[in-house]
């Protein structure tokens, strides 16, 4: 049983009444795409009168215009209207992991009541586009999965405790690999765990479209006119940020905004796209979806770790078969900055990594 949860927000004065934003935001987004209120109304299947009334009620509530109309030039959104759209995208980006995890947990609680013998594969993983794409494939194949989004360290720790069947984490390719991997080896054991390859993906800097401040790399993060937005402690991307700063000889306290954090790649991208920061680190797909300029820095491998004795479990076998299928590889490879040539490959730790760090 699948449950979908969507964020819904209302806006108004402190003493009310509050204006529901769902229809208004749909209309503003359609107007942004079409350029005229009449075309926006047609694309939504709404009457022009309804749309005009919706805009006027909202403008009365805000005390400011949301659209401007020019003779022969259609309609355009005001800065306030654009801010509303970005606020909605930020809310959705920040809440998506929480809502998806909660929907998955509640759905499987209901499933256990309906079919108690049906076992779901429990996945703990850092939020990412390939994981989301895999979940779509699993749902289409009716393979039961219970997903919890956690950062990479929390995921592998949960696997070590037996709280999940697969744990998603990512490791940079190249010079940072040994130091990043060492953190996960606190919980992963070469004689107890195996790895399943999900994807190779590109990490880099997000900056606003057209890169107005001319940011070229990590060294620019110390500039006083550059505001950075980070990822939380424990996330693989936060570790990567710290490693990149260390290589450049930059102390964290020199980076304006180093302690400002967003939970996901998409939330970082939305934060920058809304004008609240000038740079952040994340995967290329997020930059593309939010219309940002992307500066590639390195590639990394995203794995699922699981206990080697879990490979024989039928639900896990079904999941791994789907992951290695051509359709799943095509779905993941279609994401910007993702490569799926080895998706579904099962390896021991000493096969995946040339030299495991000691300890």
Short mmCIF file of C-alpha atoms in Angstrom, two decimals:
data_model
loop_
_atom_site.label_atom_id
_atom_site.label_comp_id
_atom_site.label_asym_id
_atom_site.label_seq_id
_atom_site.Cartn_x
_atom_site.Cartn_y
_atom_site.Cartn_z
CA UNK A 1 0.00 0.00 0.00
CA UNK A 2 1.52 3.29 -1.11
CA UNK A 3 0.80 6.62 0.54
CA UNK A 4 1.62 10.02 -0.91
CA UNK A 5 2.13 13.03 1.34
CA UNK A 6 2.43 16.54 -0.02
CA UNK A 7 3.24 19.78 1.83
CA UNK A 8 0.37 22.25 2.07
CA UNK A 9 0.79 25.74 3.43
CA UNK A 10 -1.38 28.79 3.95
CA UNK A 11 -0.48 32.43 4.39
CA UNK A 12 -2.17 35.39 6.03
CA UNK A 13 -2.10 37.94 8.82
CA UNK A 14 -1.50 36.72 12.36
CA UNK A 15 -5.20 36.98 13.23
CA UNK A 16 -6.30 35.34 9.95
CA UNK A 17 -8.02 34.47 7.76
CA UNK A 18 -5.39 32.42 5.96
CA UNK A 19 -5.18 32.14 2.20
CA UNK A 20 -4.69 28.59 0.86
CA UNK A 21 -1.80 28.67 -1.56
CA UNK A 22 -2.22 25.42 -3.52
CA UNK A 23 -4.44 26.74 -6.35
CA UNK A 24 -2.68 30.11 -6.39
CA UNK A 25 0.76 28.53 -6.78
CA UNK A 26 -0.45 26.27 -9.58
CA UNK A 27 -1.82 29.29 -11.37
CA UNK A 28 1.32 31.40 -10.91
CA UNK A 29 3.52 28.58 -12.16
CA UNK A 30 1.28 28.05 -15.20
CA UNK A 31 1.32 31.79 -15.89
CA UNK A 32 5.11 31.82 -15.67
CA UNK A 33 5.24 29.08 -18.32
CA UNK A 34 2.54 30.41 -20.64
CA UNK A 35 2.87 34.18 -20.41
CA UNK A 36 -0.85 34.97 -20.30
CA UNK A 37 -3.56 34.45 -17.72
CA UNK A 38 -5.93 33.06 -20.36
CA UNK A 39 -3.43 30.41 -21.49
CA UNK A 40 -2.63 29.55 -17.88
CA UNK A 41 -6.34 29.05 -17.18
CA UNK A 42 -6.73 26.78 -20.21
CA UNK A 43 -3.69 24.69 -19.28
CA UNK A 44 -5.19 24.07 -15.83
CA UNK A 45 -8.73 23.49 -17.10
CA UNK A 46 -10.03 26.40 -15.03
CA UNK A 47 -12.23 29.28 -16.10
CA UNK A 48 -10.64 32.66 -16.74
CA UNK A 49 -13.07 34.21 -14.27
CA UNK A 50 -11.97 31.81 -11.52
CA UNK A 51 -8.29 32.54 -12.17
CA UNK A 52 -8.80 36.30 -12.26
CA UNK A 53 -10.73 36.16 -9.00
CA UNK A 54 -8.05 34.01 -7.39
CA UNK A 55 -5.32 36.51 -8.32
CA UNK A 56 -7.35 39.50 -7.12
CA UNK A 57 -8.18 37.86 -3.77
CA UNK A 58 -4.52 37.06 -3.24
CA UNK A 59 -3.42 40.57 -4.20
CA UNK A 60 -5.91 42.02 -1.75
CA UNK A 61 -4.53 39.74 0.97
CA UNK A 62 -0.92 40.69 0.23
CA UNK A 63 -1.63 44.33 -0.46
CA UNK A 64 0.61 44.13 -3.52
CA UNK A 65 0.30 42.99 -7.16
CA UNK A 66 1.23 39.48 -8.25
CA UNK A 67 1.05 39.97 -12.02
CA UNK A 68 1.69 42.85 -14.37
CA UNK A 69 0.07 43.13 -17.76
CA UNK A 70 1.55 45.03 -20.68
CA UNK A 71 -0.22 45.91 -23.92
CA UNK A 72 0.55 43.18 -26.42
CA UNK A 73 3.04 41.55 -24.07
CA UNK A 74 0.84 39.21 -22.07
CA UNK A 75 1.31 39.00 -18.30
CA UNK A 76 4.40 38.67 -16.14
CA UNK A 77 4.93 37.73 -12.51
CA UNK A 78 6.01 40.35 -10.03
CA UNK A 79 8.95 39.74 -7.72
CA UNK A 80 6.48 38.86 -4.94
CA UNK A 81 4.86 36.18 -7.11
CA UNK A 82 8.25 34.72 -8.00
CA UNK A 83 9.15 34.66 -4.31
CA UNK A 84 5.98 32.70 -3.56
CA UNK A 85 6.90 30.09 -6.16
CA UNK A 86 10.41 29.74 -4.76
CA UNK A 87 9.05 29.53 -1.21
CA UNK A 88 6.88 26.60 -2.31
CA UNK A 89 9.81 24.87 -4.00
CA UNK A 90 11.98 25.35 -0.90
CA UNK A 91 9.28 23.92 1.35
CA UNK A 92 8.85 20.91 -0.92
CA UNK A 93 12.61 20.32 -1.23
CA UNK A 94 13.18 20.50 2.52
CA UNK A 95 10.21 18.33 3.51
CA UNK A 96 10.44 15.71 0.75
CA UNK A 97 12.69 13.23 2.64
CA UNK A 98 10.62 13.44 5.82
CA UNK A 99 7.31 13.02 3.98
CA UNK A 100 8.57 10.16 1.79
CA UNK A 101 9.97 8.32 4.79
CA UNK A 102 6.81 8.82 6.84
CA UNK A 103 4.60 7.74 3.93
CA UNK A 104 6.68 4.58 3.50
CA UNK A 105 6.55 3.71 7.21
CA UNK A 106 2.79 4.30 7.51
CA UNK A 107 2.10 2.40 4.30
CA UNK A 108 3.93 -0.66 5.57
CA UNK A 109 2.24 -0.48 8.95
CA UNK A 110 -1.06 -0.77 7.09
CA UNK A 111 0.36 -3.54 4.89
CA UNK A 112 1.34 -5.55 7.96
CA UNK A 113 -2.28 -5.46 9.08
CA UNK A 114 -3.53 -6.57 5.65
CA UNK A 115 -0.79 -9.11 4.84
CA UNK A 116 1.31 -9.86 7.93
CA UNK A 117 3.43 -12.50 6.15
CA UNK A 118 4.55 -10.11 3.41
CA UNK A 119 8.05 -8.85 4.20
CA UNK A 120 9.38 -5.53 2.95
CA UNK A 121 13.04 -4.79 2.30
CA UNK A 122 14.11 -2.11 4.76
CA UNK A 123 16.31 0.58 3.20
CA UNK A 124 18.02 3.37 5.11
CA UNK A 125 19.75 5.79 2.76
CA UNK A 126 20.85 9.34 2.29
CA UNK A 127 18.37 11.21 0.13
CA UNK A 128 19.37 11.23 -3.52
CA UNK A 129 17.89 11.23 -7.00
CA UNK A 130 19.05 7.69 -7.88
CA UNK A 131 17.44 6.32 -4.71
CA UNK A 132 14.20 8.11 -5.58
CA UNK A 133 14.35 6.74 -9.13
CA UNK A 134 14.93 3.23 -7.76
CA UNK A 135 11.90 3.60 -5.50
CA UNK A 136 9.76 4.42 -8.53
CA UNK A 137 10.98 1.26 -10.22
CA UNK A 138 10.32 -0.85 -7.11
CA UNK A 139 6.80 0.48 -6.73
CA UNK A 140 6.05 -0.21 -10.39
CA UNK A 141 7.32 -3.80 -9.92
CA UNK A 142 5.30 -4.14 -6.68
CA UNK A 143 8.37 -5.03 -4.65
CA UNK A 144 7.63 -4.03 -1.03
CA UNK A 145 10.18 -1.62 0.41
CA UNK A 146 10.24 0.37 3.62
CA UNK A 147 12.39 3.46 3.12
CA UNK A 148 13.85 5.77 5.72
CA UNK A 149 15.95 8.72 4.61
CA UNK A 150 18.94 9.19 6.89
CA UNK A 151 22.41 10.56 6.35
CA UNK A 152 25.13 8.14 5.24
CA UNK A 153 26.64 7.59 8.70
CA UNK A 154 23.24 6.96 10.29
CA UNK A 155 22.39 4.49 7.53
CA UNK A 156 25.47 2.26 7.91
CA UNK A 157 25.13 2.44 11.71
CA UNK A 158 21.52 1.24 11.38
CA UNK A 159 22.71 -1.66 9.22
CA UNK A 160 25.26 -2.68 11.85
CA UNK A 161 22.49 -2.72 14.49
CA UNK A 162 20.23 -4.82 12.28
CA UNK A 163 17.70 -2.00 11.91
CA UNK A 164 17.72 -2.12 8.10
CA UNK A 165 18.55 -4.53 5.29
CA UNK A 166 20.31 -2.10 2.93
CA UNK A 167 22.20 1.06 3.85
CA UNK A 168 22.95 3.73 1.25
CA UNK A 169 26.17 5.74 1.41
CA UNK A 170 28.57 7.41 -1.01
CA UNK A 171 32.35 7.61 -1.31
CA UNK A 172 34.36 10.03 -3.50
CA UNK A 173 36.57 8.59 -6.22
CA UNK A 174 40.24 9.50 -6.01
CA UNK A 175 42.39 11.05 -3.32
CA UNK A 176 39.59 11.47 -0.74
CA UNK A 177 38.39 7.87 -0.97
CA UNK A 178 40.48 6.39 1.90
CA UNK A 179 39.57 9.13 4.39
CA UNK A 180 35.88 9.05 3.52
CA UNK A 181 35.72 5.26 3.56
CA UNK A 182 37.39 5.05 6.95
CA UNK A 183 34.36 6.69 8.58
CA UNK A 184 32.06 3.94 7.31
CA UNK A 185 34.42 1.12 8.31
CA UNK A 186 33.52 1.83 11.90
CA UNK A 187 30.35 -0.16 11.10
CA UNK A 188 31.10 -2.07 7.90
CA UNK A 189 33.14 -5.30 8.04
CA UNK A 190 34.78 -7.00 5.07
CA UNK A 191 33.88 -10.43 6.46
CA UNK A 192 30.23 -9.52 7.19
CA UNK A 193 29.04 -7.07 4.53
CA UNK A 194 28.88 -6.76 0.77
CA UNK A 195 28.22 -3.78 -1.47
CA UNK A 196 25.75 -3.24 -4.29
CA UNK A 197 26.63 -0.51 -6.76
CA UNK A 198 23.86 2.05 -7.34
CA UNK A 199 25.49 4.78 -9.43
CA UNK A 200 28.44 7.04 -10.09
CA UNK A 201 27.46 10.67 -9.77
CA UNK A 202 29.09 14.07 -10.16
CA UNK A 203 29.38 16.46 -7.22
CA UNK A 204 30.17 20.12 -7.64
CA UNK A 205 29.33 23.68 -6.71
CA UNK A 206 25.89 25.17 -7.28
CA UNK A 207 25.86 28.87 -8.12
CA UNK A 208 23.05 31.06 -9.50
CA UNK A 209 22.31 30.96 -13.21
CA UNK A 210 24.90 32.83 -15.30
CA UNK A 211 27.23 32.78 -12.25
CA UNK A 212 26.95 36.53 -11.56
CA UNK A 213 29.74 36.55 -8.97
CA UNK A 214 32.19 34.66 -11.15
CA UNK A 215 32.68 31.77 -8.72
CA UNK A 216 35.12 29.23 -10.16
CA UNK A 217 35.93 26.86 -7.31
CA UNK A 218 36.37 26.16 -3.61
CA UNK A 219 38.86 29.02 -3.17
CA UNK A 220 36.09 31.54 -3.89
CA UNK A 221 34.14 30.46 -0.81
CA UNK A 222 36.33 32.69 1.40
CA UNK A 223 35.29 35.82 -0.47
CA UNK A 224 33.25 38.18 1.78
CA UNK A 225 30.60 38.63 -0.92
CA UNK A 226 29.93 34.87 -1.22
CA UNK A 227 27.31 33.24 1.03
CA UNK A 228 27.58 29.45 1.33
CA UNK A 229 24.92 26.94 2.36
CA UNK A 230 26.13 23.61 3.77
CA UNK A 231 24.79 20.14 4.49
CA UNK A 232 24.30 18.81 8.07
CA UNK A 233 26.89 16.96 10.14
CA UNK A 234 27.01 13.26 9.27
CA UNK A 235 26.11 13.68 5.61
CA UNK A 236 28.56 12.44 3.01
CA UNK A 237 28.43 15.77 1.18
CA UNK A 238 29.31 17.65 4.39
CA UNK A 239 32.38 15.42 4.74
CA UNK A 240 33.27 16.08 1.12
CA UNK A 241 32.99 19.84 1.72
CA UNK A 242 35.35 19.58 4.69
CA UNK A 243 37.85 17.53 2.67
CA UNK A 244 37.81 20.02 -0.20
CA UNK A 245 38.30 22.95 2.16
CA UNK A 246 41.14 21.11 3.91
CA UNK A 247 42.92 20.44 0.62
CA UNK A 248 42.65 24.15 -0.22
CA UNK A 249 43.96 25.13 3.22
CA UNK A 250 40.72 26.93 4.12
CA UNK A 251 39.44 26.91 7.71
CA UNK A 252 35.68 26.38 7.99
CA UNK A 253 35.19 29.58 9.99
CA UNK A 254 36.44 31.60 7.01
CA UNK A 255 33.45 30.46 4.91
CA UNK A 256 30.44 32.72 5.35
CA UNK A 257 27.43 30.48 5.95
CA UNK A 258 29.35 27.29 6.73
CA UNK A 259 26.98 26.58 9.66
CA UNK A 260 23.83 27.26 7.61
CA UNK A 261 22.51 23.87 6.51
CA UNK A 262 19.83 22.29 4.32
CA UNK A 263 18.92 18.60 4.46
CA UNK A 264 19.15 17.55 0.80
CA UNK A 265 20.81 18.40 -2.50
CA UNK A 266 17.47 19.71 -3.75
CA UNK A 267 16.99 21.88 -0.68
CA UNK A 268 20.47 23.39 -1.13
CA UNK A 269 19.68 24.10 -4.78
CA UNK A 270 16.31 25.68 -3.90
CA UNK A 271 17.99 27.82 -1.23
CA UNK A 272 20.46 29.20 -3.78
CA UNK A 273 17.85 29.60 -6.52
CA UNK A 274 15.69 31.67 -4.15
CA UNK A 275 18.57 34.12 -3.64
CA UNK A 276 19.41 33.21 -0.05
CA UNK A 277 22.94 31.97 -0.80
CA UNK A 278 25.50 32.17 -3.58
CA UNK A 279 27.03 28.68 -3.49
CA UNK A 280 26.57 25.17 -2.16
CA UNK A 281 27.81 21.66 -2.86
CA UNK A 282 25.67 18.93 -4.39
CA UNK A 283 24.91 16.67 -7.33
CA UNK A 284 24.41 17.91 -10.86
CA UNK A 285 20.77 16.78 -11.11
CA UNK A 286 19.69 19.22 -8.41
CA UNK A 287 21.44 22.11 -10.12
CA UNK A 288 19.73 21.29 -13.39
CA UNK A 289 16.26 21.03 -11.83
CA UNK A 290 16.55 24.43 -10.19
CA UNK A 291 18.12 26.22 -13.14
CA UNK A 292 21.50 26.74 -11.50
CA UNK A 293 24.99 26.89 -12.97
CA UNK A 294 27.03 23.82 -12.02
CA UNK A 295 30.79 23.65 -11.50
CA UNK A 296 31.87 19.97 -11.41
CA UNK A 297 34.51 19.06 -8.83
CA UNK A 298 34.68 15.27 -8.59
CA UNK A 299 32.82 12.01 -8.99
CA UNK A 300 31.72 9.57 -6.31
CA UNK A 301 30.24 6.09 -6.07
CA UNK A 302 26.95 5.47 -4.33
CA UNK A 303 26.56 2.01 -2.77
CA UNK A 304 24.08 -0.01 -0.80
CA UNK A 305 25.73 -2.06 1.92
CA UNK A 306 24.05 -5.20 3.24
CA UNK A 307 24.91 -8.22 5.35
CA UNK A 308 26.34 -10.99 3.16
CA UNK A 309 23.83 -13.48 4.58
CA UNK A 310 21.04 -11.18 3.42
CA UNK A 311 21.79 -11.89 -0.22
CA UNK A 312 19.87 -15.15 0.00
CA UNK A 313 16.64 -13.51 1.20
CA UNK A 314 13.98 -13.68 -1.59
CA UNK A 315 12.80 -10.05 -1.19
CA UNK A 316 16.40 -8.83 -1.41
CA UNK A 317 17.05 -11.04 -4.44
CA UNK A 318 14.04 -9.51 -6.21
CA UNK A 319 15.30 -6.01 -5.44
CA UNK A 320 18.81 -6.78 -6.68
CA UNK A 321 17.49 -8.34 -9.88
CA UNK A 322 15.48 -5.21 -10.62
CA UNK A 323 18.44 -2.97 -9.78
CA UNK A 324 20.62 -4.82 -12.31
CA UNK A 325 17.93 -4.74 -15.01
CA UNK A 326 18.40 -2.66 -18.19
CA UNK A 327 15.27 -0.62 -17.44
CA UNK A 328 16.58 0.44 -14.03
CA UNK A 329 19.99 1.32 -15.44
CA UNK A 330 18.38 3.44 -18.15
CA UNK A 331 16.19 5.21 -15.56
CA UNK A 332 19.19 6.10 -13.39
CA UNK A 333 21.45 7.03 -16.32
CA UNK A 334 18.82 9.53 -17.48
CA UNK A 335 19.57 11.69 -14.42
CA UNK A 336 21.99 14.54 -15.11
CA UNK A 337 25.46 13.72 -13.83
CA UNK A 338 24.65 10.05 -13.09
CA UNK A 339 26.25 6.97 -14.65
CA UNK A 340 24.78 3.48 -14.32
CA UNK A 341 27.20 1.17 -16.14
CA UNK A 342 27.77 -0.87 -12.96
CA UNK A 343 24.37 -0.45 -11.34
CA UNK A 344 23.36 -3.67 -9.59
CA UNK A 345 26.90 -5.10 -9.39
CA UNK A 346 27.55 -6.94 -6.11
CA UNK A 347 31.07 -6.72 -4.68
CA UNK A 348 32.96 -7.45 -1.50
CA UNK A 349 34.51 -4.44 0.19
CA UNK A 350 38.03 -5.49 -0.83
CA UNK A 351 36.88 -5.78 -4.46
CA UNK A 352 35.26 -2.35 -4.50
CA UNK A 353 38.23 -0.62 -2.87
CA UNK A 354 41.83 -1.36 -3.82
CA UNK A 355 43.23 -0.89 -0.35
CA UNK A 356 41.00 -0.81 2.71
CA UNK A 357 42.32 1.64 5.32
CA UNK A 358 43.56 -0.08 8.49
CA UNK A 359 41.30 -0.17 11.50
#
